[in-house]
Amino acid sequence: MKVLHYINCSFYALAVIPYITIYCVMYGMYAQFLLGVYQVILALVLFTFFKKFNNEIKKHLRNYGILTLGILSLIFLISKTYQSGNDPILVVFVFIIPMLIASYFVYITYLIQKK
């Protein structure tokens, strides 16, 4: 499980670093998409081993699943409502909140590899 955590951290760093360097924001968007795909696939794999984890990790995985489904639904609804793309609310729901959820998943993989 340590390898999965280190791969997750690597994907996370590859998504965060372009955002820090302001000139490479577009690469950060691409990396964030890849990070999201990787984390959702990894979460599905972890849900198959759900019974092996303790109650704390199960609670975190459930919260992650609910947050991910909720935010994906909100992103879909907001993107249909705001078509211009320059709206600050769209930026918050498409870039900032998903990165916060990705940070939460890095924490979950840290807890899993620590146990």
Coordinates of N, CA, C and O in Angstrom, one line a residue:
M1 N 0.8 -1.2 0.0 CA 0.0 0.0 0.0 C 0.9 1.3 0.0 O 0.4 2.3 -0.4
K2 N 2.1 1.1 0.4 CA 3.0 2.3 0.4 C 3.2 2.8 -1.0 O 3.3 4.0 -1.2
V3 N 3.3 1.9 -1.9 CA 3.6 2.2 -3.3 C 2.4 3.1 -3.9 O 2.6 4.1 -4.5
L4 N 1.2 2.6 -3.5 CA 0.0 3.4 -4.0 C 0.0 4.8 -3.4 O -0.3 5.8 -4.1
H5 N 0.4 4.9 -2.2 CA 0.5 6.3 -1.6 C 1.5 7.1 -2.2 O 1.3 8.3 -2.5
Y6 N 2.7 6.6 -2.5 CA 3.8 7.3 -3.1 C 3.4 7.7 -4.6 O 3.7 8.8 -5.0
I7 N 2.7 6.8 -5.3 CA 2.3 7.2 -6.6 C 1.2 8.3 -6.6 O 1.2 9.2 -7.4
N8 N 0.3 8.2 -5.6 CA -0.7 9.2 -5.4 C -0.1 10.6 -5.1 O -0.5 11.6 -5.6
C9 N 0.9 10.6 -4.2 CA 1.6 11.8 -3.9 C 2.3 12.4 -5.1 O 2.4 13.6 -5.3
S10 N 2.9 11.5 -5.9 CA 3.6 12.0 -7.2 C 2.6 12.6 -8.1 O 2.9 13.7 -8.7
F11 N 1.5 12.0 -8.4 CA 0.4 12.6 -9.2 C 0.0 13.9 -8.6 O -0.3 14.9 -9.3
Y12 N -0.2 14.0 -7.3 CA -0.7 15.2 -6.7 C 0.4 16.3 -6.8 O 0.0 17.5 -7.2
A13 N 1.6 16.0 -6.7 CA 2.7 17.0 -6.8 C 2.7 17.5 -8.3 O 2.9 18.7 -8.6
L14 N 2.6 16.6 -9.2 CA 2.6 16.9 -10.6 C 1.4 17.8 -11.0 O 1.5 18.6 -12.0
A15 N 0.3 17.8 -10.2 CA -0.8 18.6 -10.5 C -0.7 20.0 -9.8 O -1.1 21.0 -10.3
V16 N 0.0 20.0 -8.6 CA 0.1 21.2 -7.8 C 1.2 22.1 -8.4 O 1.1 23.4 -8.4
I17 N 2.3 21.6 -8.8 CA 3.5 22.4 -9.2 C 3.2 23.3 -10.3 O 3.6 24.5 -10.3
P18 N 2.5 22.9 -11.4 CA 2.1 23.8 -12.5 C 1.2 25.0 -12.0 O 1.3 26.1 -12.5
Y19 N 0.4 24.7 -11.0 CA -0.4 25.8 -10.5 C 0.4 26.8 -9.7 O 0.1 28.0 -9.7
I20 N 1.5 26.4 -9.1 CA 2.3 27.3 -8.3 C 3.1 28.2 -9.3 O 3.2 29.4 -9.0
T21 N 3.6 27.6 -10.4 CA 4.2 28.4 -11.4 C 3.1 29.0 -12.3 O 2.5 28.2 -13.1
I22 N 2.8 30.2 -12.2 CA 1.6 30.8 -12.8 C 1.6 30.6 -14.3 O 0.5 30.6 -14.9
Y23 N 2.7 30.5 -14.9 CA 2.8 30.5 -16.4 C 2.3 29.1 -17.0 O 2.2 29.0 -18.2
C24 N 2.2 28.1 -16.1 CA 1.9 26.7 -16.6 C 0.6 26.2 -16.1 O 0.4 25.0 -15.9
V25 N -0.4 27.1 -15.9 CA -1.7 26.7 -15.4 C -2.4 25.7 -16.3 O -3.0 24.8 -15.7
M26 N -2.2 25.8 -17.6 CA -2.9 24.8 -18.5 C -2.4 23.4 -18.2 O -3.2 22.5 -18.2
Y27 N -1.1 23.3 -18.0 CA -0.5 21.9 -17.6 C -1.1 21.4 -16.3 O -1.3 20.2 -16.1
G28 N -1.3 22.4 -15.4 CA -1.9 22.0 -14.1 C -3.3 21.4 -14.3 O -3.7 20.5 -13.6
M29 N -4.0 22.0 -15.2 CA -5.4 21.5 -15.5 C -5.4 20.1 -16.1 O -6.1 19.2 -15.6
Y30 N -4.4 19.9 -17.0 CA -4.3 18.5 -17.5 C -3.9 17.5 -16.4 O -4.4 16.4 -16.3
A31 N -2.9 17.9 -15.6 CA -2.4 17.1 -14.6 C -3.5 16.8 -13.5 O -3.6 15.7 -13.0
Q32 N -4.3 17.8 -13.3 CA -5.4 17.7 -12.3 C -6.5 16.7 -12.8 O -7.0 15.9 -12.1
F33 N -6.7 16.7 -14.1 CA -7.6 15.7 -14.7 C -7.1 14.3 -14.5 O -7.8 13.4 -14.1
L34 N -5.8 14.1 -14.9 CA -5.2 12.8 -14.7 C -5.2 12.3 -13.2 O -5.4 11.2 -12.9
L35 N -4.9 13.3 -12.3 CA -4.9 13.0 -10.9 C -6.3 12.5 -10.5 O -6.5 11.5 -9.8
G36 N -7.4 13.2 -11.0 CA -8.7 12.8 -10.6 C -9.1 11.4 -11.1 O -9.7 10.6 -10.4
V37 N -8.7 11.1 -12.4 CA -9.0 9.8 -12.9 C -8.2 8.7 -12.1 O -8.8 7.7 -11.8
Y38 N -6.9 9.0 -11.8 CA -6.2 8.0 -11.0 C -6.8 7.8 -9.6 O -7.0 6.7 -9.2
Q39 N -7.2 8.9 -9.0 CA -7.7 8.8 -7.6 C -9.1 8.1 -7.6 O -9.4 7.3 -6.7
V40 N -9.9 8.3 -8.6 CA -11.2 7.6 -8.6 C -11.0 6.1 -8.9 O -11.7 5.3 -8.2
I41 N -10.1 5.8 -9.8 CA -9.8 4.4 -10.0 C -9.2 3.7 -8.8 O -9.6 2.6 -8.4
L42 N -8.3 4.4 -8.1 CA -7.7 3.9 -6.9 C -8.8 3.8 -5.8 O -8.8 2.8 -5.0
A43 N -9.7 4.7 -5.7 CA -10.8 4.6 -4.7 C -11.7 3.4 -5.0 O -12.1 2.7 -4.0
L44 N -11.9 3.1 -6.2 CA -12.7 2.0 -6.6 C -12.0 0.7 -6.2 O -12.6 -0.3 -5.7
V45 N -10.7 0.6 -6.4 CA -9.9 -0.5 -6.0 C -9.9 -0.6 -4.4 O -10.1 -1.8 -3.9
L46 N -9.8 0.5 -3.7 CA -9.8 0.4 -2.3 C -11.2 0.0 -1.7 O -11.3 -0.7 -0.7
F47 N -12.2 0.4 -2.4 CA -13.6 -0.1 -2.0 C -13.7 -1.6 -2.1 O -14.5 -2.2 -1.4
T48 N -13.0 -2.2 -3.0 CA -13.1 -3.7 -3.1 C -12.4 -4.3 -1.9 O -12.8 -5.4 -1.5
F49 N -11.4 -3.6 -1.3 CA -10.8 -4.2 -0.1 C -11.4 -3.5 1.2 O -10.7 -3.5 2.3
F50 N -12.6 -3.0 1.1 CA -13.2 -2.2 2.1 C -13.3 -2.9 3.5 O -13.1 -2.3 4.5
K51 N -13.5 -4.2 3.5 CA -13.7 -5.0 4.7 C -12.4 -5.2 5.5 O -12.4 -5.4 6.7
K52 N -11.3 -5.0 4.8 CA -10.0 -5.2 5.5 C -9.6 -4.0 6.4 O -8.8 -4.1 7.3
F53 N -10.2 -2.8 6.1 CA -9.8 -1.6 6.8 C -10.5 -1.4 8.1 O -11.6 -2.0 8.3
N54 N -9.9 -0.6 9.0 CA -10.5 -0.3 10.3 C -11.7 0.7 10.1 O -11.8 1.3 9.0
N55 N -12.4 1.0 11.1 CA -13.6 1.9 11.0 C -13.2 3.3 10.6 O -14.0 4.0 9.9
E56 N -12.1 3.8 11.1 CA -11.7 5.2 10.7 C -11.4 5.3 9.2 O -11.9 6.2 8.6
I57 N -10.7 4.3 8.6 CA -10.4 4.4 7.2 C -11.7 4.2 6.4 O -11.9 4.9 5.4
K58 N -12.6 3.3 6.9 CA -13.9 3.1 6.2 C -14.7 4.4 6.2 O -15.3 4.7 5.1
K59 N -14.7 5.1 7.3 CA -15.4 6.4 7.4 C -14.9 7.4 6.4 O -15.6 8.1 5.7
H60 N -13.5 7.5 6.3 CA -12.9 8.4 5.4 C -13.2 8.0 3.9 O -13.4 8.9 3.1
L61 N -13.1 6.8 3.6 CA -13.4 6.3 2.2 C -14.9 6.6 1.9 O -15.2 7.1 0.7
R62 N -15.8 6.4 2.8 CA -17.2 6.8 2.5 C -17.4 8.3 2.3 O -18.1 8.7 1.4
N63 N -16.7 9.1 3.2 CA -16.8 10.5 3.0 C -16.2 10.9 1.6 O -16.8 11.8 1.0
Y64 N -15.1 10.3 1.2 CA -14.5 10.7 -0.1 C -15.5 10.3 -1.2 O -15.6 11.1 -2.1
G65 N -16.1 9.2 -1.1 CA -17.1 8.8 -2.2 C -18.2 9.7 -2.3 O -18.6 10.2 -3.4
I66 N -18.8 10.1 -1.1 CA -19.9 11.1 -1.1 C -19.4 12.4 -1.6 O -20.2 13.0 -2.4
L67 N -18.3 12.9 -1.2 CA -17.8 14.2 -1.7 C -17.5 14.2 -3.2 O -17.9 15.1 -3.9
T68 N -16.9 13.1 -3.6 CA -16.6 13.0 -5.1 C -17.9 13.0 -5.9 O -18.0 13.8 -6.9
L69 N -18.9 12.2 -5.5 CA -20.1 12.2 -6.3 C -20.9 13.5 -6.2 O -21.4 14.0 -7.2
G70 N -20.9 14.1 -5.0 CA -21.6 15.4 -4.9 C -20.9 16.5 -5.7 O -21.6 17.3 -6.4
I71 N -19.6 16.6 -5.6 CA -18.9 17.6 -6.4 C -19.0 17.4 -7.9 O -19.2 18.4 -8.6
L72 N -18.9 16.2 -8.3 CA -19.1 15.9 -9.7 C -20.5 16.3 -10.2 O -20.6 16.9 -11.3
S73 N -21.5 16.1 -9.4 CA -22.8 16.5 -9.7 C -22.9 18.0 -9.8 O -23.5 18.6 -10.7
L74 N -22.4 18.7 -8.8 CA -22.4 20.1 -8.8 C -21.6 20.7 -10.0 O -22.1 21.7 -10.5
I75 N -20.5 20.1 -10.3 CA -19.7 20.6 -11.4 C -20.6 20.5 -12.7 O -20.6 21.4 -13.5
F76 N -21.2 19.4 -12.9 CA -22.1 19.2 -14.0 C -23.2 20.2 -14.1 O -23.4 20.9 -15.1
L77 N -23.9 20.4 -13.0 CA -25.0 21.4 -12.9 C -24.5 22.8 -13.1 O -25.1 23.6 -13.9
I78 N -23.4 23.2 -12.5 CA -22.9 24.6 -12.6 C -22.3 24.8 -14.0 O -22.5 25.9 -14.6
S79 N -21.7 23.8 -14.6 CA -21.2 24.1 -16.0 C -22.3 24.2 -17.0 O -22.1 24.9 -18.0
K80 N -23.4 23.6 -16.7 CA -24.6 23.8 -17.6 C -25.2 25.2 -17.4 O -25.8 25.8 -18.3
T81 N -25.1 25.7 -16.1 CA -25.7 27.0 -15.8 C -24.9 28.1 -16.2 O -25.3 29.1 -16.8
Y82 N -23.6 28.1 -15.9 CA -22.6 29.2 -16.3 C -21.9 28.8 -17.6 O -21.0 28.0 -17.5
Q83 N -22.2 29.3 -18.7 CA -21.6 29.0 -19.9 C -20.4 29.8 -20.3 O -19.6 29.5 -21.1
S84 N -20.2 31.0 -19.6 CA -19.1 31.9 -20.0 C -17.8 31.4 -19.6 O -16.8 31.6 -20.3
G85 N -17.6 30.7 -18.5 CA -16.3 30.2 -18.1 C -15.4 31.1 -17.3 O -14.4 30.7 -16.8
N86 N -15.8 32.4 -17.2 CA -15.0 33.4 -16.5 C -15.6 33.6 -15.1 O -15.1 34.5 -14.4
D87 N -16.6 32.9 -14.8 CA -17.3 33.1 -13.5 C -16.5 32.6 -12.4 O -16.0 31.4 -12.4
P88 N -16.3 33.3 -11.3 CA -15.5 32.8 -10.2 C -16.0 31.6 -9.5 O -15.3 30.7 -9.1
I89 N -17.3 31.4 -9.5 CA -17.9 30.2 -8.9 C -17.6 29.0 -9.7 O -17.3 27.9 -9.1
L90 N -17.4 29.1 -11.0 CA -17.0 28.0 -11.8 C -15.6 27.6 -11.5 O -15.3 26.4 -11.4
V91 N -14.7 28.6 -11.4 CA -13.3 28.3 -11.0 C -13.2 27.6 -9.7 O -12.5 26.6 -9.5
V92 N -14.0 28.0 -8.7 CA -14.0 27.4 -7.4 C -14.4 25.9 -7.5 O -13.8 25.0 -6.9
F93 N -15.5 25.7 -8.2 CA -16.1 24.3 -8.2 C -15.3 23.4 -9.2 O -15.4 22.2 -9.1
V94 N -14.6 23.9 -10.2 CA -13.9 23.1 -11.1 C -12.5 22.9 -10.8 O -11.9 21.8 -11.1
F95 N -11.8 23.8 -10.1 CA -10.4 23.7 -9.8 C -10.1 23.6 -8.3 O -9.3 22.7 -7.9
I96 N -10.6 24.5 -7.5 CA -10.2 24.6 -6.1 C -10.8 23.4 -5.3 O -10.0 22.7 -4.6
I97 N -12.1 23.2 -5.3 CA -12.7 22.2 -4.5 C -12.2 20.8 -4.9 O -11.9 20.0 -4.0
P98 N -12.1 20.5 -6.2 CA -11.5 19.1 -6.5 C -10.1 18.9 -6.0 O -9.8 17.8 -5.6
M99 N -9.3 20.0 -6.0 CA -8.0 19.8 -5.5 C -8.0 19.6 -3.9 O -7.2 18.9 -3.4
L100 N -8.9 20.2 -3.3 CA -9.1 20.0 -1.8 C -9.5 18.5 -1.6 O -9.0 17.9 -0.6
I101 N -10.4 18.0 -2.4 CA -10.8 16.6 -2.3 C -9.6 15.7 -2.6 O -9.4 14.7 -2.0
A102 N -8.8 16.1 -3.6 CA -7.6 15.3 -3.9 C -6.7 15.3 -2.7 O -6.0 14.3 -2.4
S103 N -6.6 16.4 -2.0 CA -5.7 16.5 -0.8 C -6.2 15.5 0.2 O -5.5 14.9 0.9
Y104 N -7.5 15.5 0.4 CA -8.2 14.6 1.3 C -7.9 13.1 1.0 O -7.6 12.3 1.9
F105 N -7.9 12.8 -0.3 CA -7.6 11.4 -0.7 C -6.1 11.1 -0.4 O -5.8 9.9 -0.1
V106 N -5.2 12.0 -0.6 CA -3.8 11.8 -0.3 C -3.7 11.5 1.2 O -3.0 10.6 1.6
Y107 N -4.5 12.2 2.0 CA -4.5 11.9 3.5 C -5.0 10.5 3.8 O -4.5 9.8 4.6
I108 N -6.0 10.1 3.0 CA -6.6 8.8 3.2 C -5.6 7.7 2.9 O -5.4 6.7 3.6
T109 N -4.9 7.9 1.7 CA -3.8 6.9 1.4 C -2.7 6.9 2.4 O -2.1 5.9 2.6
Y110 N -2.4 8.0 3.0 CA -1.4 8.1 4.0 C -1.8 7.3 5.2 O -1.0 6.5 5.8
L111 N -3.1 7.4 5.6 CA -3.6 6.6 6.7 C -3.5 5.1 6.4 O -3.2 4.3 7.3
I112 N -3.9 4.8 5.2 CA -3.9 3.3 4.8 C -2.4 2.8 4.9 O -2.2 1.7 5.4
Q113 N -1.5 3.5 4.3 CA -0.1 3.0 4.3 C 0.5 3.0 5.7 O 1.5 2.3 5.9
K114 N 0.0 3.8 6.6 CA 0.6 3.9 7.9 C 0.2 2.7 8.7 O 0.9 2.3 9.6
K115 N -1.0 2.2 8.5 CA -1.5 1.1 9.3 C -0.9 -0.2 8.9 O -0.5 -0.6 7.9

